Coordinates of C-alpha atoms in Angstrom, one line a residue:
M1 CA 74.7 -43.0 66.4
A2 CA 73.4 -39.5 66.9
G3 CA 73.0 -39.2 63.1
A4 CA 71.2 -42.5 63.0
A5 CA 68.8 -41.4 65.7
S6 CA 68.1 -38.2 63.9
W7 CA 67.5 -40.0 60.7
N8 CA 65.1 -42.4 62.5
S9 CA 63.2 -39.5 63.9
L10 CA 62.5 -38.2 60.4
A11 CA 61.6 -41.6 58.9
L12 CA 58.2 -41.8 57.4
K13 CA 55.9 -44.1 59.3
S14 CA 53.3 -46.3 57.7
P15 CA 49.7 -45.7 58.8
P16 CA 48.6 -48.2 61.5
A17 CA 47.1 -51.3 60.2
V18 CA 43.3 -51.5 60.2
P19 CA 41.7 -54.8 61.3
A20 CA 40.0 -56.8 58.6
S21 CA 36.8 -56.7 60.6
Q22 CA 36.8 -52.9 60.5
R23 CA 37.8 -52.7 56.9
R24 CA 34.8 -54.6 55.7
G25 CA 32.1 -52.3 54.2
R26 CA 34.2 -49.2 55.1
R27 CA 34.4 -46.5 52.5
P28 CA 37.6 -44.6 52.1
S29 CA 37.3 -41.0 53.3
A30 CA 37.6 -38.2 50.8
A31 CA 41.0 -36.6 50.6
A32 CA 41.2 -33.3 52.3
P33 CA 41.8 -30.3 50.0
G34 CA 45.4 -29.9 49.1
V35 CA 46.4 -33.6 49.8
V36 CA 47.7 -35.8 47.0
A37 CA 48.9 -39.4 47.1
A38 CA 52.6 -40.0 47.3
A39 CA 54.5 -43.3 47.1
G40 CA 54.4 -45.0 50.5
G41 CA 51.8 -42.7 52.1
R42 CA 50.2 -39.2 52.0
Q43 CA 51.9 -35.9 52.2
P44 CA 50.5 -32.4 52.4
F45 CA 50.6 -30.6 49.1
S46 CA 50.1 -26.9 48.6
S47 CA 48.4 -26.2 45.2
P48 CA 48.9 -22.7 43.6
V49 CA 45.2 -22.8 42.5
P50 CA 42.7 -23.8 45.2
L51 CA 40.8 -26.9 44.2
L52 CA 37.0 -26.6 43.8
T53 CA 35.6 -29.3 46.0
S54 CA 32.0 -28.1 46.2
R55 CA 29.6 -26.4 43.7
P56 CA 28.9 -22.7 44.3
K57 CA 25.4 -22.0 45.7
T58 CA 24.7 -19.5 42.9
R59 CA 26.2 -18.4 39.7
R60 CA 27.0 -15.1 41.4
D61 CA 29.6 -16.9 43.5
L62 CA 31.7 -17.5 40.3
P63 CA 34.5 -15.0 39.6
F64 CA 32.7 -14.3 36.3
R65 CA 29.3 -15.1 34.8
L66 CA 28.8 -17.2 31.7
R67 CA 26.2 -15.3 29.8
A68 CA 25.4 -18.4 27.7
A69 CA 25.0 -20.7 30.7
A70 CA 21.8 -22.7 30.8
G71 CA 19.2 -21.3 33.1
D72 CA 20.6 -17.7 33.0
E73 CA 17.3 -15.8 33.2
D74 CA 18.8 -12.4 32.1
Y75 CA 20.3 -14.0 29.0
E76 CA 17.1 -15.9 28.2
D77 CA 15.0 -12.8 28.7
E78 CA 17.2 -10.6 26.5
W79 CA 17.5 -13.0 23.6
G80 CA 14.0 -14.3 24.1
K81 CA 12.6 -10.8 23.6
E82 CA 14.8 -10.1 20.6
G83 CA 13.9 -13.4 19.0
A84 CA 10.2 -12.8 19.6
A85 CA 10.5 -9.3 18.0
A86 CA 12.3 -10.7 15.0
E87 CA 9.7 -13.4 14.6
E88 CA 6.8 -10.9 14.8
S89 CA 8.6 -8.7 12.3
A90 CA 9.1 -11.6 9.9
V91 CA 5.4 -12.6 10.2
A92 CA 4.3 -9.0 9.6
V93 CA 6.4 -8.8 6.5
A94 CA 5.1 -12.1 5.2
E95 CA 1.5 -11.1 5.9
G96 CA 2.1 -7.7 4.2
E97 CA 3.5 -9.4 1.1
E98 CA 0.6 -11.8 1.0
K99 CA -1.9 -9.0 1.4
A100 CA -0.2 -6.9 -1.3
G101 CA -0.3 -9.9 -3.7
E102 CA -4.0 -10.4 -3.0
V103 CA -4.7 -6.7 -3.6
G104 CA -2.7 -6.7 -6.8
E105 CA -4.8 -9.6 -8.1
L106 CA -8.1 -7.9 -7.2
K107 CA -7.0 -4.7 -8.9
K108 CA -6.0 -6.7 -12.0
K109 CA -9.4 -8.4 -12.1
L110 CA -11.2 -5.1 -11.6
K111 CA -9.4 -3.5 -14.5
E112 CA -10.4 -6.4 -16.8
L113 CA -14.0 -6.0 -15.8
L114 CA -14.0 -2.3 -16.3
Y115 CA -12.6 -2.5 -19.9
G116 CA -15.2 -1.5 -22.4
T117 CA -17.9 -0.5 -19.9
D118 CA -17.5 3.3 -20.8
R119 CA -17.2 4.2 -17.1
G120 CA -20.1 2.0 -16.2
L121 CA -22.5 3.2 -18.9
K122 CA -22.3 0.0 -21.0
A123 CA -21.9 -2.5 -18.1
S124 CA -24.5 -5.2 -17.9
S125 CA -26.2 -6.0 -14.6
E126 CA -24.1 -9.1 -14.2
T127 CA -20.9 -7.2 -14.8
R128 CA -22.0 -4.5 -12.3
A129 CA -22.5 -7.2 -9.7
E130 CA -19.0 -8.6 -10.3
I131 CA -17.5 -5.2 -10.1
L132 CA -19.3 -4.4 -6.9
E133 CA -18.1 -7.7 -5.4
L134 CA -14.5 -6.8 -6.2
I135 CA -14.9 -3.3 -4.8
T136 CA -16.2 -4.8 -1.6
Q137 CA -13.2 -7.2 -1.3
L138 CA -10.8 -4.3 -1.9
E139 CA -12.5 -2.2 0.7
A140 CA -12.0 -5.0 3.2
K141 CA -8.2 -4.9 2.5
N142 CA -7.9 -1.1 2.5
P143 CA -4.2 -0.2 3.2
T144 CA -5.3 3.3 4.3
P145 CA -8.1 2.9 6.8
E146 CA -8.1 6.6 7.6
P147 CA -7.6 8.4 4.3
T148 CA -8.2 11.9 5.6
D149 CA -5.1 11.4 7.9
A150 CA -3.1 10.6 4.8
L151 CA -3.9 13.6 2.7
P152 CA -0.7 13.5 0.6
L153 CA -2.0 10.2 -0.9
L154 CA -5.1 12.0 -2.0
N155 CA -3.1 14.7 -3.8
G156 CA -3.1 14.8 -7.6
K157 CA -5.3 14.1 -10.6
W158 CA -7.7 11.1 -10.4
I159 CA -9.3 9.7 -13.6
L160 CA -12.8 8.3 -13.3
A161 CA -12.8 4.7 -14.5
Y162 CA -16.2 3.5 -13.3
T163 CA -19.3 4.9 -11.5
S164 CA -22.8 3.8 -10.6
F165 CA -23.9 7.4 -10.3
S166 CA -26.9 7.4 -12.7
Q167 CA -27.0 11.2 -13.1
L168 CA -23.8 11.0 -15.2
F169 CA -25.2 8.4 -17.6
P170 CA -27.1 10.9 -19.8
L171 CA -23.8 12.9 -20.2
L172 CA -21.8 9.7 -21.0
G173 CA -24.4 8.6 -23.5
S174 CA -23.8 11.7 -25.5
G175 CA -27.6 12.2 -25.9
R176 CA -27.3 15.8 -24.9
L177 CA -24.0 16.5 -26.9
P178 CA -23.7 18.0 -30.3
P179 CA -22.8 15.5 -33.1
L180 CA -19.2 14.3 -33.3
V181 CA -18.6 15.5 -29.7
K182 CA -17.8 13.0 -27.0
V183 CA -16.7 12.8 -23.4
E184 CA -13.0 12.2 -23.5
E185 CA -12.2 12.3 -19.8
I186 CA -13.8 12.8 -16.3
S187 CA -11.4 13.7 -13.6
Q188 CA -11.0 15.0 -10.1
T189 CA -8.0 17.0 -9.0
I190 CA -7.3 17.3 -5.2
D191 CA -5.0 19.8 -3.5
S192 CA -4.8 18.7 0.1
E193 CA -2.6 21.7 1.1
N194 CA -5.3 24.2 0.1
F195 CA -8.3 21.9 0.7
T196 CA -9.6 22.4 -2.8
V197 CA -11.0 19.9 -5.3
Q198 CA -11.8 20.4 -9.0
N199 CA -14.2 18.1 -10.9
S200 CA -13.7 18.3 -14.7
V201 CA -15.3 16.9 -17.8
Q202 CA -13.2 17.1 -21.0
F203 CA -15.0 17.1 -24.4
T204 CA -13.4 16.4 -27.8
G205 CA -14.6 17.4 -31.2
P206 CA -13.2 17.2 -34.7
L207 CA -10.7 20.1 -34.3
A208 CA -10.6 21.1 -30.6
T209 CA -11.1 20.0 -27.0
T210 CA -12.7 21.9 -24.2
S211 CA -13.7 21.3 -20.6
V212 CA -16.4 22.1 -18.1
S213 CA -15.2 22.2 -14.4
T214 CA -16.4 23.0 -10.9
N215 CA -14.1 24.3 -8.2
A216 CA -14.9 23.5 -4.6
K217 CA -13.6 23.6 -1.1
F218 CA -13.6 20.5 1.2
E219 CA -13.6 20.0 4.9
V220 CA -12.5 16.9 6.8
R221 CA -15.5 15.6 8.8
S222 CA -14.2 12.1 9.8
P223 CA -11.3 9.8 9.1
K224 CA -13.0 8.8 5.9
R225 CA -15.5 11.5 5.1
V226 CA -15.1 15.0 3.6
Q227 CA -17.8 17.7 3.0
I228 CA -17.6 19.5 -0.3
K229 CA -18.9 22.9 -1.1
F230 CA -19.0 24.1 -4.7
E231 CA -17.9 27.7 -5.3
E232 CA -17.7 28.3 -9.1
G233 CA -18.2 26.7 -12.5
I234 CA -15.7 27.1 -15.3
I235 CA -16.1 26.7 -19.1
G236 CA -12.7 26.3 -20.5
T237 CA -11.5 27.8 -23.8
P238 CA -11.2 25.3 -26.7
Q239 CA -7.8 23.9 -27.4
L240 CA -6.8 22.9 -30.9
T241 CA -6.2 19.3 -31.7
D242 CA -4.3 17.7 -34.5
S243 CA -5.7 18.0 -38.0
I244 CA -8.1 15.4 -39.2
V245 CA -6.6 12.8 -41.5
I246 CA -9.0 12.1 -44.3
P247 CA -8.6 8.6 -45.8
D248 CA -8.5 8.0 -49.6
K249 CA -11.3 5.5 -49.5
V250 CA -14.1 4.5 -47.1
E251 CA -16.4 1.5 -47.2
F252 CA -20.2 2.2 -47.1
L253 CA -22.9 -0.4 -47.5
G254 CA -20.4 -2.9 -49.0
Q255 CA -19.0 -0.4 -51.5
N256 CA -15.7 1.4 -51.5
I257 CA -16.1 5.1 -52.0
D258 CA -13.1 7.2 -53.4
L259 CA -12.8 10.4 -51.3
S260 CA -9.8 11.8 -53.1
P261 CA -11.8 14.2 -55.2
F262 CA -13.3 15.7 -52.0
K263 CA -10.0 16.3 -50.2
G264 CA -9.8 19.9 -51.3
I265 CA -13.2 20.7 -49.9
F266 CA -12.4 19.0 -46.6
T267 CA -9.2 20.9 -46.4
S268 CA -10.9 24.3 -46.9
I269 CA -13.5 23.5 -44.2
Q270 CA -10.8 22.4 -41.8
N271 CA -8.7 25.5 -42.4
A272 CA -11.8 27.7 -41.7
A273 CA -12.6 25.8 -38.6
S274 CA -9.1 26.1 -37.4
S275 CA -9.1 29.8 -37.8
V276 CA -12.3 30.1 -35.7
A277 CA -10.9 27.8 -33.1
K278 CA -7.6 29.9 -32.8
T279 CA -9.7 33.0 -32.3
I280 CA -11.8 31.5 -29.6
S281 CA -8.8 29.8 -27.8
G282 CA -7.3 33.1 -27.2
Q283 CA -10.1 34.1 -24.9
P284 CA -9.9 33.5 -21.1
P285 CA -12.1 30.7 -19.6
L286 CA -15.6 31.7 -18.5
K287 CA -16.2 31.5 -14.7
I288 CA -19.6 31.3 -13.2
P289 CA -19.9 31.8 -9.4
I290 CA -22.1 29.3 -7.5
S291 CA -23.9 31.1 -4.8
N292 CA -26.5 28.4 -4.0
S293 CA -26.1 27.3 -0.4
N294 CA -27.4 23.9 -1.3
A295 CA -24.5 23.3 -3.7
Q296 CA -22.8 20.9 -1.4
S297 CA -22.0 17.2 -1.3
W298 CA -20.1 14.7 0.7
L299 CA -17.7 11.9 -0.2
L300 CA -16.6 8.8 1.7
T301 CA -13.2 7.3 0.7
T302 CA -13.4 3.5 1.3
Y303 CA -10.1 2.5 -0.4
L304 CA -6.9 4.4 -1.0
D305 CA -3.4 3.6 -2.2
D306 CA -0.9 5.3 -4.5
E307 CA -2.8 4.4 -7.7
L308 CA -6.4 3.4 -6.9
R309 CA -9.2 5.2 -5.0
I310 CA -12.7 4.0 -4.3
S311 CA -15.3 6.5 -3.0
R312 CA -19.0 6.4 -2.1
G313 CA -21.4 9.3 -2.3
D314 CA -25.0 10.2 -2.1
G315 CA -27.5 7.3 -2.8
N316 CA -24.7 4.8 -2.2
S317 CA -23.2 5.6 -5.5
V318 CA -19.7 4.3 -6.0
F319 CA -16.8 5.9 -7.9
V320 CA -13.6 4.1 -9.0
L321 CA -10.8 6.5 -9.8
I322 CA -7.2 5.8 -11.0
K323 CA -4.3 8.1 -10.4
E324 CA -3.0 9.8 -13.6
G325 CA 0.1 8.0 -14.8
S326 CA -0.8 4.7 -13.2
S327 CA -0.1 1.5 -15.0
L328 CA -3.8 0.6 -14.4
L329 CA -4.5 3.2 -17.1
S330 CA -1.6 2.7 -19.4
E331 CA -1.1 -1.1 -19.5
N332 CA -2.2 -3.0 -22.6
R333 CA -5.4 -1.1 -23.4
D334 CA -7.5 1.9 -22.5
L335 CA -10.4 1.4 -20.1
N336 CA -12.8 3.4 -22.2
P337 CA -12.1 2.7 -25.9

């Protein structure tokens, strides 16, 4: 009996019945944490991991932070800035490529217009207007807005391809030159380390070439402007060229003339001229000091890259110069045939 009594004291009792009138519309209460349903009633259950019954007030209440969680301001700020920077970089690269393509097309058109103009001497007024328009467009896309702050780009030898400087035209027209002598090249060589500039005109004749140059110093006066002061003129010694090749026949007034009987005479004259040229070429160049205080000029560089330079001088004269060795000089055909 005692055992039965003990057993009855441990028996599970059913919850008291709830009247129907009270059950109507009544919602079951939420189970307390750690309580699970068991057959025939409810028993306390101790879970090894506490059950999350309410949402943390902030993400900081979590044992760790999900960096990719929606609304994480630090995450969004970090990746937002990196994304914006990457987008800006991509846009800058695309704009740079587009601008480089446009500049390349402008330079190509400029070269085509310059061909056959003999540095501007033979350019018609219409061609000059078109050249000036292209120059203006290139100046608007100048990749080096402050050329005097990029002196290494100015270094080297620049070949004159075009100018509107009218004082050069009598020289280019060969009206003041001896017969058979022509202007082969006009160049400007800049040494930015020593702040020197040399302007040179090279002449060619039947057997030799020579040059007339001026040496000058320059000072930087603004991001685009330099002041030039000439110090001396130099007349170079003649340099021998290859021998003249005399053809067997020439056409004159519709008739073919045989020159073979005259080859001996031409050869004798050529040998005598070569001997004189060799004697002269052994002499040092003639230097003439320039002491005139007014022997100064200024130059404004309005476009500069690694192969093309555009400058403006006194009287709004314009100069287009191409770097020695550039494809703008060597591709397809010479600018000054």
